[in-house]
Tab-separated table of N, CA and C in Angstrom:
chain	number	residue	atom	x	y	z
N	1	MET	N	39.944	-50.885	-56.960
N	1	MET	CA	40.191	-49.999	-58.068
N	1	MET	C	41.398	-50.504	-58.838
N	2	ALA	N	41.234	-50.755	-60.109
N	2	ALA	CA	42.319	-51.245	-60.947
N	2	ALA	C	43.217	-50.088	-61.371
N	3	THR	N	44.503	-50.386	-61.491
N	3	THR	CA	45.431	-49.361	-61.956
N	3	THR	C	45.419	-49.318	-63.471
N	4	GLN	N	45.448	-48.122	-63.995
N	4	GLN	CA	45.451	-47.914	-65.440
N	4	GLN	C	46.736	-47.174	-65.793
N	5	CYS	N	47.392	-47.583	-66.863
N	5	CYS	CA	48.644	-46.965	-67.277
N	5	CYS	C	48.441	-45.464	-67.469
N	6	ASN	N	49.210	-44.660	-66.737
N	6	ASN	CA	49.064	-43.214	-66.860
N	6	ASN	C	50.408	-42.496	-67.006
N	7	ILE	N	51.490	-43.244	-67.263
N	7	ILE	CA	52.795	-42.631	-67.500
N	7	ILE	C	53.435	-43.276	-68.720
N	8	ASP	N	54.310	-42.517	-69.368
N	8	ASP	CA	54.979	-43.025	-70.560
N	8	ASP	C	56.321	-43.667	-70.190
N	9	GLY	N	57.095	-43.992	-71.189
N	9	GLY	CA	58.373	-44.659	-70.971
N	9	GLY	C	59.354	-43.847	-70.147
N	10	ARG	N	59.376	-42.528	-70.365
N	10	ARG	CA	60.283	-41.682	-69.575
N	10	ARG	C	59.894	-41.681	-68.106
N	11	GLY	N	58.599	-41.611	-67.837
N	11	GLY	CA	58.132	-41.639	-66.454
N	11	GLY	C	58.421	-42.967	-65.782
N	12	ARG	N	58.263	-44.038	-66.544
N	12	ARG	CA	58.561	-45.362	-65.992
N	12	ARG	C	60.041	-45.486	-65.649
N	13	LEU	N	60.902	-45.002	-66.548
N	13	LEU	CA	62.337	-45.059	-66.300
N	13	LEU	C	62.715	-44.206	-65.093
N	14	ALA	N	62.119	-43.021	-64.984
N	14	ALA	CA	62.399	-42.142	-63.846
N	14	ALA	C	61.992	-42.810	-62.537
N	15	ARG	N	60.836	-43.464	-62.514
N	15	ARG	CA	60.388	-44.128	-61.295
N	15	ARG	C	61.252	-45.339	-60.967
N	16	LEU	N	61.700	-46.054	-61.987
N	16	LEU	CA	62.585	-47.192	-61.745
N	16	LEU	C	63.906	-46.725	-61.149
N	17	ILE	N	64.490	-45.685	-61.713
N	17	ILE	CA	65.770	-45.182	-61.209
N	17	ILE	C	65.626	-44.666	-59.783
N	18	THR	N	64.600	-43.851	-59.518
N	18	THR	CA	64.432	-43.325	-58.162
N	18	THR	C	64.081	-44.435	-57.176
N	19	GLY	N	63.339	-45.433	-57.626
N	19	GLY	CA	63.027	-46.562	-56.756
N	19	GLY	C	64.269	-47.350	-56.376
N	20	LEU	N	65.135	-47.603	-57.356
N	20	LEU	CA	66.371	-48.333	-57.066
N	20	LEU	C	67.307	-47.514	-56.185
N	21	LEU	N	67.361	-46.207	-56.406
N	21	LEU	CA	68.177	-45.352	-55.537
N	21	LEU	C	67.628	-45.322	-54.113
N	22	THR	N	66.312	-45.292	-53.980
N	22	THR	CA	65.697	-45.314	-52.652
N	22	THR	C	65.982	-46.637	-51.949
N	23	LEU	N	65.911	-47.743	-52.699
N	23	LEU	CA	66.243	-49.042	-52.109
N	23	LEU	C	67.709	-49.098	-51.694
N	24	ALA	N	68.597	-48.521	-52.498
N	24	ALA	CA	70.015	-48.472	-52.128
N	24	ALA	C	70.204	-47.652	-50.854
N	25	GLY	N	69.476	-46.540	-50.750
N	25	GLY	CA	69.528	-45.742	-49.528
N	25	GLY	C	68.989	-46.498	-48.328
N	26	ALA	N	67.971	-47.314	-48.549
N	26	ALA	CA	67.412	-48.122	-47.465
N	26	ALA	C	68.425	-49.148	-46.980
N	27	VAL	N	69.105	-49.798	-47.919
N	27	VAL	CA	70.133	-50.776	-47.540
N	27	VAL	C	71.248	-50.078	-46.767
N	28	ALA	N	71.670	-48.907	-47.237
N	28	ALA	CA	72.708	-48.154	-46.530
N	28	ALA	C	72.242	-47.771	-45.127
N	29	ALA	N	70.992	-47.345	-44.994
N	29	ALA	CA	70.469	-46.974	-43.678
N	29	ALA	C	70.428	-48.173	-42.744
N	30	ILE	N	70.056	-49.325	-43.279
N	30	ILE	CA	70.013	-50.530	-42.444
N	30	ILE	C	71.412	-50.920	-41.996
N	31	VAL	N	72.342	-50.974	-42.950
N	31	VAL	CA	73.702	-51.446	-42.651
N	31	VAL	C	74.468	-50.461	-41.776
N	32	LEU	N	74.326	-49.172	-42.052
N	32	LEU	CA	75.138	-48.177	-41.353
N	32	LEU	C	74.472	-47.562	-40.127
N	33	TRP	N	73.156	-47.677	-40.021
N	33	TRP	CA	72.465	-46.987	-38.943
N	33	TRP	C	71.644	-47.930	-38.081
N	34	ALA	N	70.742	-48.670	-38.668
N	34	ALA	CA	69.815	-49.486	-37.885
N	34	ALA	C	70.489	-50.723	-37.302
N	35	TRP	N	71.230	-51.439	-38.117
N	35	TRP	CA	71.828	-52.697	-37.666
N	35	TRP	C	72.846	-52.508	-36.543
N	36	PRO	N	73.766	-51.536	-36.640
N	36	PRO	CA	74.793	-51.413	-35.604
N	36	PRO	C	74.290	-50.932	-34.245
N	37	GLY	N	73.048	-50.726	-34.070
N	37	GLY	CA	72.590	-50.334	-32.750
N	37	GLY	C	71.574	-49.216	-32.758
N	38	GLY	N	70.998	-48.954	-33.917
N	38	GLY	CA	69.951	-47.939	-33.974
N	38	GLY	C	68.716	-48.439	-33.244
N	39	GLY	N	67.957	-47.534	-32.748
N	39	GLY	CA	66.746	-47.903	-32.032
N	39	GLY	C	65.572	-48.104	-32.966
N	40	ALA	N	64.402	-47.986	-32.401
N	40	ALA	CA	63.175	-48.207	-33.162
N	40	ALA	C	63.025	-47.205	-34.299
N	41	VAL	N	63.439	-45.973	-34.073
N	41	VAL	CA	63.314	-44.946	-35.110
N	41	VAL	C	64.136	-45.323	-36.335
N	42	ALA	N	65.340	-45.815	-36.127
N	42	ALA	CA	66.208	-46.202	-37.243
N	42	ALA	C	65.571	-47.318	-38.056
N	43	TRP	N	64.994	-48.301	-37.388
N	43	TRP	CA	64.358	-49.410	-38.102
N	43	TRP	C	63.089	-48.969	-38.815
N	44	ILE	N	62.325	-48.085	-38.205
N	44	ILE	CA	61.099	-47.595	-38.840
N	44	ILE	C	61.432	-46.779	-40.084
N	45	VAL	N	62.409	-45.890	-39.980
N	45	VAL	CA	62.819	-45.089	-41.139
N	45	VAL	C	63.344	-45.994	-42.243
N	46	SER	N	64.145	-46.985	-41.882
N	46	SER	CA	64.683	-47.917	-42.879
N	46	SER	C	63.565	-48.702	-43.555
N	47	ALA	N	62.603	-49.157	-42.776
N	47	ALA	CA	61.478	-49.905	-43.345
N	47	ALA	C	60.644	-49.026	-44.274
N	48	LEU	N	60.437	-47.773	-43.898
N	48	LEU	CA	59.689	-46.855	-44.758
N	48	LEU	C	60.431	-46.592	-46.066
N	49	LEU	N	61.757	-46.508	-46.000
N	49	LEU	CA	62.545	-46.345	-47.225
N	49	LEU	C	62.413	-47.566	-48.128
N	50	VAL	N	62.433	-48.761	-47.537
N	50	VAL	CA	62.258	-49.982	-48.328
N	50	VAL	C	60.888	-49.976	-48.995
N	51	LEU	N	59.852	-49.652	-48.237
N	51	LEU	CA	58.497	-49.629	-48.797
N	51	LEU	C	58.361	-48.590	-49.910
N	52	ALA	N	58.936	-47.411	-49.709
N	52	ALA	CA	58.865	-46.367	-50.734
N	52	ALA	C	59.589	-46.804	-52.003
N	53	GLY	N	60.760	-47.410	-51.846
N	53	GLY	CA	61.507	-47.878	-53.009
N	53	GLY	C	60.776	-48.970	-53.758
N	54	LEU	N	60.208	-49.921	-53.023
N	54	LEU	CA	59.458	-50.994	-53.671
N	54	LEU	C	58.221	-50.458	-54.385
N	55	PHE	N	57.578	-49.468	-53.787
N	55	PHE	CA	56.396	-48.885	-54.421
N	55	PHE	C	56.768	-48.180	-55.723
N	56	GLN	N	57.897	-47.482	-55.733
N	56	GLN	CA	58.334	-46.811	-56.957
N	56	GLN	C	58.682	-47.822	-58.042
N	57	VAL	N	59.315	-48.923	-57.670
N	57	VAL	CA	59.626	-49.967	-58.648
N	57	VAL	C	58.329	-50.578	-59.176
N	58	TYR	N	57.343	-50.766	-58.306
N	58	TYR	CA	56.029	-51.266	-58.735
N	58	TYR	C	55.392	-50.304	-59.736
N	59	GLU	N	55.438	-49.004	-59.425
N	59	GLU	CA	54.881	-48.013	-60.347
N	59	GLU	C	55.548	-48.103	-61.715
N	60	ALA	N	56.860	-48.281	-61.726
N	60	ALA	CA	57.585	-48.396	-62.996
N	60	ALA	C	57.181	-49.664	-63.739
N	61	ALA	N	56.991	-50.748	-63.015
N	61	ALA	CA	56.671	-52.029	-63.655
N	61	ALA	C	55.294	-52.012	-64.318
N	62	VAL	N	54.323	-51.376	-63.674
N	62	VAL	CA	52.961	-51.389	-64.219
N	62	VAL	C	52.615	-50.122	-64.996
N	63	GLY	N	53.507	-49.116	-64.981
N	63	GLY	CA	53.247	-47.889	-65.725
N	63	GLY	C	52.189	-47.012	-65.095
N	64	TRP	N	52.124	-47.008	-63.793
N	64	TRP	CA	51.089	-46.265	-63.075
N	64	TRP	C	51.744	-45.376	-62.027
N	65	CYS	N	51.300	-44.142	-61.926
N	65	CYS	CA	51.831	-43.196	-60.945
N	65	CYS	C	50.705	-42.772	-60.007
N	66	ALA	N	50.907	-42.974	-58.724
N	66	ALA	CA	49.880	-42.632	-57.739
N	66	ALA	C	49.602	-41.132	-57.729
N	67	THR	N	50.641	-40.326	-57.863
N	67	THR	CA	50.460	-38.875	-57.851
N	67	THR	C	49.602	-38.425	-59.027
N	68	ARG	N	49.872	-38.974	-60.204
N	68	ARG	CA	49.069	-38.623	-61.382
N	68	ARG	C	47.645	-39.153	-61.241
N	69	ALA	N	47.485	-40.296	-60.613
N	69	ALA	CA	46.150	-40.858	-60.417
N	69	ALA	C	45.302	-39.980	-59.499
N	70	LEU	N	45.953	-39.216	-58.626
N	70	LEU	CA	45.234	-38.303	-57.738
N	70	LEU	C	44.871	-36.988	-58.423
N	71	GLY	N	45.304	-36.824	-59.674
N	71	GLY	CA	44.930	-35.638	-60.423
N	71	GLY	C	46.021	-34.603	-60.579
N	72	PHE	N	47.170	-34.820	-59.953
N	72	PHE	CA	48.277	-33.886	-60.098
N	72	PHE	C	49.001	-34.173	-61.407
N	73	ARG	N	49.343	-33.129	-62.141
N	73	ARG	CA	50.070	-33.300	-63.401
N	73	ARG	C	51.548	-33.080	-63.136
N	74	THR	N	52.318	-34.114	-63.305
N	74	THR	CA	53.756	-34.027	-63.084
N	74	THR	C	54.444	-33.639	-64.389
N	75	PRO	N	55.480	-32.810	-64.320
N	75	PRO	CA	56.122	-32.303	-65.537
N	75	PRO	C	57.117	-33.279	-66.153
N	76	MET	N	56.646	-34.394	-66.639
N	76	MET	CA	57.546	-35.355	-67.306
N	76	MET	C	57.095	-35.555	-68.711
């Protein structure tokens, strides 16, 4: 299934900002929690944060929102 642009410039900017903030949170979680001795849970949570942040940046880059593609109307 090909992605079709379904968000405008404001939505793209919002997804880019939240994606970068999520990636920053992932780096903080890795450096402050997982790396110094966190167990498997710390690494899994950190990896999920990285994936979520990268996905949001991808959405911003291509102008596509997964939530809107599922039929939900987001108030942006």
